[in-house]
mmCIF file with all atom_site columns, C-alpha atoms in Angstrom:
data_model
loop_
_atom_site.group_PDB
_atom_site.id
_atom_site.type_symbol
_atom_site.label_atom_id
_atom_site.label_alt_id
_atom_site.label_comp_id
_atom_site.label_asym_id
_atom_site.label_entity_id
_atom_site.label_seq_id
_atom_site.pdbx_PDB_ins_code
_atom_site.Cartn_x
_atom_site.Cartn_y
_atom_site.Cartn_z
_atom_site.occupancy
_atom_site.B_iso_or_equiv
_atom_site.pdbx_formal_charge
_atom_site.auth_seq_id
_atom_site.auth_comp_id
_atom_site.auth_asym_id
_atom_site.auth_atom_id
_atom_site.pdbx_PDB_model_num
ATOM 1   C CA . UNK Z 1 1   ? 179.130 101.449 107.351 1.00 0.00 ? 1   UNK Z CA 1
ATOM 2   C CA . UNK Z 1 2   ? 177.657 100.087 110.442 1.00 0.00 ? 2   UNK Z CA 1
ATOM 3   C CA . UNK Z 1 3   ? 180.287 99.214  113.404 1.00 0.00 ? 3   UNK Z CA 1
ATOM 4   C CA . UNK Z 1 4   ? 180.829 95.579  113.754 1.00 0.00 ? 4   UNK Z CA 1
ATOM 5   C CA . UNK Z 1 5   ? 180.242 94.199  117.315 1.00 0.00 ? 5   UNK Z CA 1
ATOM 6   C CA . UNK Z 1 6   ? 183.284 93.444  119.463 1.00 0.00 ? 6   UNK Z CA 1
ATOM 7   C CA . UNK Z 1 7   ? 183.965 89.848  120.776 1.00 0.00 ? 7   UNK Z CA 1
ATOM 8   C CA . UNK Z 1 8   ? 183.433 91.410  124.089 1.00 0.00 ? 8   UNK Z CA 1
ATOM 9   C CA . UNK Z 1 9   ? 180.564 93.418  123.383 1.00 0.00 ? 9   UNK Z CA 1
ATOM 10  C CA . UNK Z 1 10  ? 178.158 92.081  126.036 1.00 0.00 ? 10  UNK Z CA 1
ATOM 11  C CA . UNK Z 1 11  ? 180.907 92.278  128.899 1.00 0.00 ? 11  UNK Z CA 1
ATOM 12  C CA . UNK Z 1 12  ? 181.579 95.892  127.722 1.00 0.00 ? 12  UNK Z CA 1
ATOM 13  C CA . UNK Z 1 13  ? 177.718 96.687  127.871 1.00 0.00 ? 13  UNK Z CA 1
ATOM 14  C CA . UNK Z 1 14  ? 177.397 95.077  131.094 1.00 0.00 ? 14  UNK Z CA 1
ATOM 15  C CA . UNK Z 1 15  ? 179.961 97.132  132.674 1.00 0.00 ? 15  UNK Z CA 1
ATOM 16  C CA . UNK Z 1 16  ? 178.651 100.276 131.241 1.00 0.00 ? 16  UNK Z CA 1
ATOM 17  C CA . UNK Z 1 17  ? 175.385 99.161  132.782 1.00 0.00 ? 17  UNK Z CA 1
ATOM 18  C CA . UNK Z 1 18  ? 176.749 98.726  136.159 1.00 0.00 ? 18  UNK Z CA 1
ATOM 19  C CA . UNK Z 1 19  ? 178.790 101.991 136.042 1.00 0.00 ? 19  UNK Z CA 1
ATOM 20  C CA . UNK Z 1 20  ? 175.674 104.202 135.195 1.00 0.00 ? 20  UNK Z CA 1
ATOM 21  C CA . UNK Z 1 21  ? 173.767 102.139 137.892 1.00 0.00 ? 21  UNK Z CA 1
ATOM 22  C CA . UNK Z 1 22  ? 176.124 103.454 140.542 1.00 0.00 ? 22  UNK Z CA 1
ATOM 23  C CA . UNK Z 1 23  ? 176.038 106.947 139.356 1.00 0.00 ? 23  UNK Z CA 1
ATOM 24  C CA . UNK Z 1 24  ? 172.244 106.934 139.137 1.00 0.00 ? 24  UNK Z CA 1
ATOM 25  C CA . UNK Z 1 25  ? 171.897 105.856 142.474 1.00 0.00 ? 25  UNK Z CA 1
ATOM 26  C CA . UNK Z 1 26  ? 174.391 108.452 143.743 1.00 0.00 ? 26  UNK Z CA 1
ATOM 27  C CA . UNK Z 1 27  ? 173.254 111.458 141.693 1.00 0.00 ? 27  UNK Z CA 1
ATOM 28  C CA . UNK Z 1 28  ? 170.020 110.489 140.111 1.00 0.00 ? 28  UNK Z CA 1
ATOM 29  C CA . UNK Z 1 29  ? 169.096 109.746 136.763 1.00 0.00 ? 29  UNK Z CA 1
ATOM 30  C CA . UNK Z 1 30  ? 168.421 113.478 135.926 1.00 0.00 ? 30  UNK Z CA 1
ATOM 31  C CA . UNK Z 1 31  ? 171.771 114.497 137.570 1.00 0.00 ? 31  UNK Z CA 1
ATOM 32  C CA . UNK Z 1 32  ? 173.903 112.055 135.378 1.00 0.00 ? 32  UNK Z CA 1
ATOM 33  C CA . UNK Z 1 33  ? 174.959 112.991 131.859 1.00 0.00 ? 33  UNK Z CA 1
ATOM 34  C CA . UNK Z 1 34  ? 176.082 110.732 129.061 1.00 0.00 ? 34  UNK Z CA 1
ATOM 35  C CA . UNK Z 1 35  ? 179.468 112.509 129.683 1.00 0.00 ? 35  UNK Z CA 1
ATOM 36  C CA . UNK Z 1 36  ? 179.940 111.504 133.168 1.00 0.00 ? 36  UNK Z CA 1
ATOM 37  C CA . UNK Z 1 37  ? 178.968 107.775 132.304 1.00 0.00 ? 37  UNK Z CA 1
ATOM 38  C CA . UNK Z 1 38  ? 181.448 107.716 129.502 1.00 0.00 ? 38  UNK Z CA 1
ATOM 39  C CA . UNK Z 1 39  ? 184.207 109.337 131.819 1.00 0.00 ? 39  UNK Z CA 1
ATOM 40  C CA . UNK Z 1 40  ? 183.482 106.717 134.276 1.00 0.00 ? 40  UNK Z CA 1
ATOM 41  C CA . UNK Z 1 41  ? 183.608 103.948 131.860 1.00 0.00 ? 41  UNK Z CA 1
ATOM 42  C CA . UNK Z 1 42  ? 186.757 105.555 130.709 1.00 0.00 ? 42  UNK Z CA 1
ATOM 43  C CA . UNK Z 1 43  ? 185.526 105.689 127.045 1.00 0.00 ? 43  UNK Z CA 1
ATOM 44  C CA . UNK Z 1 44  ? 184.324 108.050 124.844 1.00 0.00 ? 44  UNK Z CA 1
ATOM 45  C CA . UNK Z 1 45  ? 180.404 109.359 124.140 1.00 0.00 ? 45  UNK Z CA 1
ATOM 46  C CA . UNK Z 1 46  ? 180.710 108.108 120.879 1.00 0.00 ? 46  UNK Z CA 1
ATOM 47  C CA . UNK Z 1 47  ? 181.698 104.498 121.896 1.00 0.00 ? 47  UNK Z CA 1
ATOM 48  C CA . UNK Z 1 48  ? 179.149 104.768 124.584 1.00 0.00 ? 48  UNK Z CA 1
ATOM 49  C CA . UNK Z 1 49  ? 176.402 105.078 121.997 1.00 0.00 ? 49  UNK Z CA 1
ATOM 50  C CA . UNK Z 1 50  ? 177.445 102.238 120.378 1.00 0.00 ? 50  UNK Z CA 1
ATOM 51  C CA . UNK Z 1 51  ? 176.197 99.923  123.093 1.00 0.00 ? 51  UNK Z CA 1
ATOM 52  C CA . UNK Z 1 52  ? 173.225 102.135 124.308 1.00 0.00 ? 52  UNK Z CA 1
ATOM 53  C CA . UNK Z 1 53  ? 171.377 104.734 122.354 1.00 0.00 ? 53  UNK Z CA 1
ATOM 54  C CA . UNK Z 1 54  ? 170.798 107.059 125.066 1.00 0.00 ? 54  UNK Z CA 1
ATOM 55  C CA . UNK Z 1 55  ? 171.139 106.945 128.725 1.00 0.00 ? 55  UNK Z CA 1
ATOM 56  C CA . UNK Z 1 56  ? 167.223 105.871 129.241 1.00 0.00 ? 56  UNK Z CA 1
ATOM 57  C CA . UNK Z 1 57  ? 168.303 102.782 127.430 1.00 0.00 ? 57  UNK Z CA 1
ATOM 58  C CA . UNK Z 1 58  ? 170.606 102.236 130.114 1.00 0.00 ? 58  UNK Z CA 1
ATOM 59  C CA . UNK Z 1 59  ? 168.221 103.195 132.808 1.00 0.00 ? 59  UNK Z CA 1
ATOM 60  C CA . UNK Z 1 60  ? 165.759 100.811 131.567 1.00 0.00 ? 60  UNK Z CA 1
ATOM 61  C CA . UNK Z 1 61  ? 168.384 97.815  131.433 1.00 0.00 ? 61  UNK Z CA 1
ATOM 62  C CA . UNK Z 1 62  ? 169.573 98.556  135.004 1.00 0.00 ? 62  UNK Z CA 1
ATOM 63  C CA . UNK Z 1 63  ? 166.003 97.988  136.076 1.00 0.00 ? 63  UNK Z CA 1
ATOM 64  C CA . UNK Z 1 64  ? 164.693 95.650  134.035 1.00 0.00 ? 64  UNK Z CA 1
ATOM 65  C CA . UNK Z 1 65  ? 167.803 93.131  134.526 1.00 0.00 ? 65  UNK Z CA 1
ATOM 66  C CA . UNK Z 1 66  ? 167.170 93.546  138.350 1.00 0.00 ? 66  UNK Z CA 1
ATOM 67  C CA . UNK Z 1 67  ? 163.552 92.833  138.552 1.00 0.00 ? 67  UNK Z CA 1
ATOM 68  C CA . UNK Z 1 68  ? 163.820 89.941  136.114 1.00 0.00 ? 68  UNK Z CA 1
ATOM 69  C CA . UNK Z 1 69  ? 166.752 88.348  138.528 1.00 0.00 ? 69  UNK Z CA 1
ATOM 70  C CA . UNK Z 1 70  ? 164.156 88.780  141.152 1.00 0.00 ? 70  UNK Z CA 1
ATOM 71  C CA . UNK Z 1 71  ? 161.683 86.954  139.160 1.00 0.00 ? 71  UNK Z CA 1
ATOM 72  C CA . UNK Z 1 72  ? 163.610 84.213  138.319 1.00 0.00 ? 72  UNK Z CA 1
ATOM 73  C CA . UNK Z 1 73  ? 164.908 83.438  141.756 1.00 0.00 ? 73  UNK Z CA 1
ATOM 74  C CA . UNK Z 1 74  ? 161.427 83.569  143.042 1.00 0.00 ? 74  UNK Z CA 1
ATOM 75  C CA . UNK Z 1 75  ? 159.971 81.123  140.124 1.00 0.00 ? 75  UNK Z CA 1
ATOM 76  C CA . UNK Z 1 76  ? 162.984 78.783  141.132 1.00 0.00 ? 76  UNK Z CA 1
ATOM 77  C CA . UNK Z 1 77  ? 161.799 78.661  144.886 1.00 0.00 ? 77  UNK Z CA 1
ATOM 78  C CA . UNK Z 1 78  ? 158.163 78.622  143.746 1.00 0.00 ? 78  UNK Z CA 1
ATOM 79  C CA . UNK Z 1 79  ? 158.693 75.612  141.918 1.00 0.00 ? 79  UNK Z CA 1
ATOM 80  C CA . UNK Z 1 80  ? 160.608 73.644  144.901 1.00 0.00 ? 80  UNK Z CA 1
ATOM 81  C CA . UNK Z 1 81  ? 158.954 70.956  146.703 1.00 0.00 ? 81  UNK Z CA 1
ATOM 82  C CA . UNK Z 1 82  ? 158.637 72.317  149.887 1.00 0.00 ? 82  UNK Z CA 1
ATOM 83  C CA . UNK Z 1 83  ? 156.154 73.871  152.406 1.00 0.00 ? 83  UNK Z CA 1
ATOM 84  C CA . UNK Z 1 84  ? 155.103 77.362  151.581 1.00 0.00 ? 84  UNK Z CA 1
ATOM 85  C CA . UNK Z 1 85  ? 156.712 78.467  154.982 1.00 0.00 ? 85  UNK Z CA 1
ATOM 86  C CA . UNK Z 1 86  ? 160.149 77.056  153.673 1.00 0.00 ? 86  UNK Z CA 1
ATOM 87  C CA . UNK Z 1 87  ? 159.709 78.654  150.358 1.00 0.00 ? 87  UNK Z CA 1
ATOM 88  C CA . UNK Z 1 88  ? 159.104 82.215  152.037 1.00 0.00 ? 88  UNK Z CA 1
ATOM 89  C CA . UNK Z 1 89  ? 162.477 81.625  154.094 1.00 0.00 ? 89  UNK Z CA 1
ATOM 90  C CA . UNK Z 1 90  ? 164.270 80.569  150.760 1.00 0.00 ? 90  UNK Z CA 1
ATOM 91  C CA . UNK Z 1 91  ? 162.723 83.586  149.197 1.00 0.00 ? 91  UNK Z CA 1
ATOM 92  C CA . UNK Z 1 92  ? 163.811 86.000  151.587 1.00 0.00 ? 92  UNK Z CA 1
ATOM 93  C CA . UNK Z 1 93  ? 167.288 84.545  151.668 1.00 0.00 ? 93  UNK Z CA 1
ATOM 94  C CA . UNK Z 1 94  ? 167.459 84.484  147.740 1.00 0.00 ? 94  UNK Z CA 1
ATOM 95  C CA . UNK Z 1 95  ? 166.229 88.351  147.673 1.00 0.00 ? 95  UNK Z CA 1
ATOM 96  C CA . UNK Z 1 96  ? 168.830 89.445  150.366 1.00 0.00 ? 96  UNK Z CA 1
ATOM 97  C CA . UNK Z 1 97  ? 171.465 87.754  148.369 1.00 0.00 ? 97  UNK Z CA 1
ATOM 98  C CA . UNK Z 1 98  ? 170.571 89.718  145.139 1.00 0.00 ? 98  UNK Z CA 1
ATOM 99  C CA . UNK Z 1 99  ? 169.963 92.894  146.979 1.00 0.00 ? 99  UNK Z CA 1
ATOM 100 C CA . UNK Z 1 100 ? 173.267 92.810  148.589 1.00 0.00 ? 100 UNK Z CA 1
ATOM 101 C CA . UNK Z 1 101 ? 175.003 92.638  145.526 1.00 0.00 ? 101 UNK Z CA 1
ATOM 102 C CA . UNK Z 1 102 ? 172.851 95.020  143.676 1.00 0.00 ? 102 UNK Z CA 1
ATOM 103 C CA . UNK Z 1 103 ? 172.043 97.860  146.088 1.00 0.00 ? 103 UNK Z CA 1
ATOM 104 C CA . UNK Z 1 104 ? 172.706 100.597 143.303 1.00 0.00 ? 104 UNK Z CA 1
ATOM 105 C CA . UNK Z 1 105 ? 170.039 98.696  140.957 1.00 0.00 ? 105 UNK Z CA 1
ATOM 106 C CA . UNK Z 1 106 ? 167.427 98.316  143.803 1.00 0.00 ? 106 UNK Z CA 1
ATOM 107 C CA . UNK Z 1 107 ? 167.971 101.881 144.517 1.00 0.00 ? 107 UNK Z CA 1
ATOM 108 C CA . UNK Z 1 108 ? 167.468 103.134 140.959 1.00 0.00 ? 108 UNK Z CA 1
ATOM 109 C CA . UNK Z 1 109 ? 164.493 100.990 140.762 1.00 0.00 ? 109 UNK Z CA 1
ATOM 110 C CA . UNK Z 1 110 ? 162.617 102.284 143.571 1.00 0.00 ? 110 UNK Z CA 1
ATOM 111 C CA . UNK Z 1 111 ? 163.760 106.078 142.974 1.00 0.00 ? 111 UNK Z CA 1
ATOM 112 C CA . UNK Z 1 112 ? 163.827 106.416 139.207 1.00 0.00 ? 112 UNK Z CA 1
ATOM 113 C CA . UNK Z 1 113 ? 160.562 104.456 137.522 1.00 0.00 ? 113 UNK Z CA 1
ATOM 114 C CA . UNK Z 1 114 ? 158.990 107.666 136.658 1.00 0.00 ? 114 UNK Z CA 1
ATOM 115 C CA . UNK Z 1 115 ? 162.128 108.665 134.367 1.00 0.00 ? 115 UNK Z CA 1
ATOM 116 C CA . UNK Z 1 116 ? 160.987 105.712 132.111 1.00 0.00 ? 116 UNK Z CA 1
ATOM 117 C CA . UNK Z 1 117 ? 158.741 106.205 128.853 1.00 0.00 ? 117 UNK Z CA 1
ATOM 118 C CA . UNK Z 1 118 ? 155.401 104.995 129.742 1.00 0.00 ? 118 UNK Z CA 1
ATOM 119 C CA . UNK Z 1 119 ? 155.582 101.793 127.582 1.00 0.00 ? 119 UNK Z CA 1
ATOM 120 C CA . UNK Z 1 120 ? 158.983 100.965 129.526 1.00 0.00 ? 120 UNK Z CA 1
ATOM 121 C CA . UNK Z 1 121 ? 157.722 101.910 132.924 1.00 0.00 ? 121 UNK Z CA 1
ATOM 122 C CA . UNK Z 1 122 ? 154.582 99.637  132.026 1.00 0.00 ? 122 UNK Z CA 1
ATOM 123 C CA . UNK Z 1 123 ? 157.048 96.727  131.418 1.00 0.00 ? 123 UNK Z CA 1
ATOM 124 C CA . UNK Z 1 124 ? 158.711 97.220  134.593 1.00 0.00 ? 124 UNK Z CA 1
ATOM 125 C CA . UNK Z 1 125 ? 155.486 97.687  136.728 1.00 0.00 ? 125 UNK Z CA 1
ATOM 126 C CA . UNK Z 1 126 ? 154.218 94.388  134.813 1.00 0.00 ? 126 UNK Z CA 1
ATOM 127 C CA . UNK Z 1 127 ? 157.434 92.537  136.224 1.00 0.00 ? 127 UNK Z CA 1
ATOM 128 C CA . UNK Z 1 128 ? 156.844 93.727  139.948 1.00 0.00 ? 128 UNK Z CA 1
ATOM 129 C CA . UNK Z 1 129 ? 153.401 92.540  139.620 1.00 0.00 ? 129 UNK Z CA 1
ATOM 130 C CA . UNK Z 1 130 ? 154.555 89.116  138.541 1.00 0.00 ? 130 UNK Z CA 1
ATOM 131 C CA . UNK Z 1 131 ? 156.795 88.924  141.626 1.00 0.00 ? 131 UNK Z CA 1
ATOM 132 C CA . UNK Z 1 132 ? 153.868 90.381  144.013 1.00 0.00 ? 132 UNK Z CA 1
ATOM 133 C CA . UNK Z 1 133 ? 151.635 87.573  142.492 1.00 0.00 ? 133 UNK Z CA 1
ATOM 134 C CA . UNK Z 1 134 ? 154.002 84.943  143.102 1.00 0.00 ? 134 UNK Z CA 1
ATOM 135 C CA . UNK Z 1 135 ? 154.090 85.780  146.572 1.00 0.00 ? 135 UNK Z CA 1
ATOM 136 C CA . UNK Z 1 136 ? 150.477 86.173  147.046 1.00 0.00 ? 136 UNK Z CA 1
ATOM 137 C CA . UNK Z 1 137 ? 150.137 82.706  146.206 1.00 0.00 ? 137 UNK Z CA 1
ATOM 138 C CA . UNK Z 1 138 ? 152.419 81.726  149.042 1.00 0.00 ? 138 UNK Z CA 1
ATOM 139 C CA . UNK Z 1 139 ? 150.418 83.924  151.321 1.00 0.00 ? 139 UNK Z CA 1
ATOM 140 C CA . UNK Z 1 140 ? 147.300 82.106  149.954 1.00 0.00 ? 140 UNK Z CA 1
ATOM 141 C CA . UNK Z 1 141 ? 148.497 78.630  150.844 1.00 0.00 ? 141 UNK Z CA 1
ATOM 142 C CA . UNK Z 1 142 ? 149.374 79.815  154.453 1.00 0.00 ? 142 UNK Z CA 1
ATOM 143 C CA . UNK Z 1 143 ? 146.226 81.716  155.201 1.00 0.00 ? 143 UNK Z CA 1
ATOM 144 C CA . UNK Z 1 144 ? 143.575 80.051  152.785 1.00 0.00 ? 144 UNK Z CA 1
ATOM 145 C CA . UNK Z 1 145 ? 140.959 81.958  155.168 1.00 0.00 ? 145 UNK Z CA 1
ATOM 146 C CA . UNK Z 1 146 ? 142.042 85.057  152.953 1.00 0.00 ? 146 UNK Z CA 1
ATOM 147 C CA . UNK Z 1 147 ? 140.968 83.563  149.776 1.00 0.00 ? 147 UNK Z CA 1
ATOM 148 C CA . UNK Z 1 148 ? 138.445 86.509  149.215 1.00 0.00 ? 148 UNK Z CA 1
ATOM 149 C CA . UNK Z 1 149 ? 140.527 89.016  151.044 1.00 0.00 ? 149 UNK Z CA 1
ATOM 150 C CA . UNK Z 1 150 ? 142.742 89.663  147.898 1.00 0.00 ? 150 UNK Z CA 1
ATOM 151 C CA . UNK Z 1 151 ? 143.438 93.824  149.049 1.00 0.00 ? 151 UNK Z CA 1
ATOM 152 C CA . UNK Z 1 152 ? 144.660 92.346  152.710 1.00 0.00 ? 152 UNK Z CA 1
ATOM 153 C CA . UNK Z 1 153 ? 146.680 89.737  150.908 1.00 0.00 ? 153 UNK Z CA 1
ATOM 154 C CA . UNK Z 1 154 ? 148.404 92.185  148.740 1.00 0.00 ? 154 UNK Z CA 1
ATOM 155 C CA . UNK Z 1 155 ? 148.829 94.531  151.914 1.00 0.00 ? 155 UNK Z CA 1
ATOM 156 C CA . UNK Z 1 156 ? 150.803 91.647  153.227 1.00 0.00 ? 156 UNK Z CA 1
ATOM 157 C CA . UNK Z 1 157 ? 152.936 90.829  150.483 1.00 0.00 ? 157 UNK Z CA 1
ATOM 158 C CA . UNK Z 1 158 ? 153.719 94.574  150.208 1.00 0.00 ? 158 UNK Z CA 1
ATOM 159 C CA . UNK Z 1 159 ? 154.834 94.114  154.018 1.00 0.00 ? 159 UNK Z CA 1
ATOM 160 C CA . UNK Z 1 160 ? 157.256 91.341  153.008 1.00 0.00 ? 160 UNK Z CA 1
ATOM 161 C CA . UNK Z 1 161 ? 158.982 93.266  150.312 1.00 0.00 ? 161 UNK Z CA 1
ATOM 162 C CA . UNK Z 1 162 ? 158.923 96.092  152.462 1.00 0.00 ? 162 UNK Z CA 1
ATOM 163 C CA . UNK Z 1 163 ? 161.230 94.752  155.127 1.00 0.00 ? 163 UNK Z CA 1
ATOM 164 C CA . UNK Z 1 164 ? 163.525 93.758  152.253 1.00 0.00 ? 164 UNK Z CA 1
ATOM 165 C CA . UNK Z 1 165 ? 163.252 96.129  149.471 1.00 0.00 ? 165 UNK Z CA 1
ATOM 166 C CA . UNK Z 1 166 ? 164.263 99.419  151.782 1.00 0.00 ? 166 UNK Z CA 1
ATOM 167 C CA . UNK Z 1 167 ? 167.064 97.386  153.673 1.00 0.00 ? 167 UNK Z CA 1
ATOM 168 C CA . UNK Z 1 168 ? 169.445 99.279  151.042 1.00 0.00 ? 168 UNK Z CA 1
ATOM 169 C CA . UNK Z 1 169 ? 168.758 102.474 152.892 1.00 0.00 ? 169 UNK Z CA 1
ATOM 170 C CA . UNK Z 1 170 ? 170.435 101.368 155.978 1.00 0.00 ? 170 UNK Z CA 1
ATOM 171 C CA . UNK Z 1 171 ? 171.665 97.721  155.931 1.00 0.00 ? 171 UNK Z CA 1
ATOM 172 C CA . UNK Z 1 172 ? 175.365 97.183  155.900 1.00 0.00 ? 172 UNK Z CA 1
ATOM 173 C CA . UNK Z 1 173 ? 176.381 93.503  154.931 1.00 0.00 ? 173 UNK Z CA 1
ATOM 174 C CA . UNK Z 1 174 ? 179.673 93.870  156.229 1.00 0.00 ? 174 UNK Z CA 1
ATOM 175 C CA . UNK Z 1 175 ? 178.178 94.635  159.584 1.00 0.00 ? 175 UNK Z CA 1
ATOM 176 C CA . UNK Z 1 176 ? 177.451 92.121  162.614 1.00 0.00 ? 176 UNK Z CA 1
ATOM 177 C CA . UNK Z 1 177 ? 174.045 91.160  161.088 1.00 0.00 ? 177 UNK Z CA 1
ATOM 178 C CA . UNK Z 1 178 ? 174.940 89.289  158.042 1.00 0.00 ? 178 UNK Z CA 1
ATOM 179 C CA . UNK Z 1 179 ? 172.244 89.165  155.039 1.00 0.00 ? 179 UNK Z CA 1
ATOM 180 C CA . UNK Z 1 180 ? 171.248 85.394  155.874 1.00 0.00 ? 180 UNK Z CA 1
ATOM 181 C CA . UNK Z 1 181 ? 170.406 86.560  159.629 1.00 0.00 ? 181 UNK Z CA 1
ATOM 182 C CA . UNK Z 1 182 ? 168.514 89.379  158.348 1.00 0.00 ? 182 UNK Z CA 1
ATOM 183 C CA . UNK Z 1 183 ? 166.591 87.195  155.770 1.00 0.00 ? 183 UNK Z CA 1
ATOM 184 C CA . UNK Z 1 184 ? 165.620 84.832  158.649 1.00 0.00 ? 184 UNK Z CA 1
ATOM 185 C CA . UNK Z 1 185 ? 164.563 87.912  160.878 1.00 0.00 ? 185 UNK Z CA 1
ATOM 186 C CA . UNK Z 1 186 ? 162.365 89.053  157.977 1.00 0.00 ? 186 UNK Z CA 1
ATOM 187 C CA . UNK Z 1 187 ? 160.678 85.778  157.409 1.00 0.00 ? 187 UNK Z CA 1
ATOM 188 C CA . UNK Z 1 188 ? 160.238 84.800  161.111 1.00 0.00 ? 188 UNK Z CA 1
ATOM 189 C CA . UNK Z 1 189 ? 158.336 88.177  161.455 1.00 0.00 ? 189 UNK Z CA 1
ATOM 190 C CA . UNK Z 1 190 ? 156.326 87.630  158.220 1.00 0.00 ? 190 UNK Z CA 1
ATOM 191 C CA . UNK Z 1 191 ? 155.502 83.959  158.962 1.00 0.00 ? 191 UNK Z CA 1
ATOM 192 C CA . UNK Z 1 192 ? 154.911 84.903  162.865 1.00 0.00 ? 192 UNK Z CA 1
ATOM 193 C CA . UNK Z 1 193 ? 152.450 87.559  161.870 1.00 0.00 ? 193 UNK Z CA 1
ATOM 194 C CA . UNK Z 1 194 ? 150.486 85.474  159.409 1.00 0.00 ? 194 UNK Z CA 1
ATOM 195 C CA . UNK Z 1 195 ? 150.106 82.625  162.241 1.00 0.00 ? 195 UNK Z CA 1
ATOM 196 C CA . UNK Z 1 196 ? 149.092 85.246  164.650 1.00 0.00 ? 196 UNK Z CA 1
ATOM 197 C CA . UNK Z 1 197 ? 146.795 86.578  162.170 1.00 0.00 ? 197 UNK Z CA 1
ATOM 198 C CA . UNK Z 1 198 ? 145.003 83.355  161.379 1.00 0.00 ? 198 UNK Z CA 1
ATOM 199 C CA . UNK Z 1 199 ? 144.809 82.740  165.156 1.00 0.00 ? 199 UNK Z CA 1
ATOM 200 C CA . UNK Z 1 200 ? 142.899 85.980  165.493 1.00 0.00 ? 200 UNK Z CA 1
ATOM 201 C CA . UNK Z 1 201 ? 140.680 85.225  162.590 1.00 0.00 ? 201 UNK Z CA 1
ATOM 202 C CA . UNK Z 1 202 ? 139.728 81.852  164.186 1.00 0.00 ? 202 UNK Z CA 1
ATOM 203 C CA . UNK Z 1 203 ? 138.895 83.663  167.376 1.00 0.00 ? 203 UNK Z CA 1
ATOM 204 C CA . UNK Z 1 204 ? 136.728 86.018  165.652 1.00 0.00 ? 204 UNK Z CA 1
#
């Protein structure tokens, strides 16, 4: 007879995912066993399998939920009645706000993608491309002279995300530079570079 779902099923599943994210971030996906996840969750392996059929299912959930939260934030900001520059600033702030509370998820996303099955890896990559496309649209508004320079625009978009995405390797949210201040630094550098680039293009 199939096991019925507990009333707090979603809450317990989320707790398992968060615990696994921390373990995957600290020890790597291949270095973490289902037994370790179960022990950290103070549950049994058999009960863990009730929520997730395999540790790869948890890995996918860690990545997918994180990327979808980034896409949701980006879509909301993209839809605002604001200038492209203001949207870039708000986006940097929103992304930093998410990353600070999900550093393990971000580390797993950046380091463990190859450990997903191809179909699931394709799903994550598709989500990531949507993020890049949304920001590319902002760059195009700010730099219409780059309408035909798709590769160069993509490089600029990657530079924007690169400033923020890898902050988890060194950034301390409890340090003297707070997330909002860091986000402002990143957006100032990015927007300043775009403006300087536009000036160079006009001079050329």
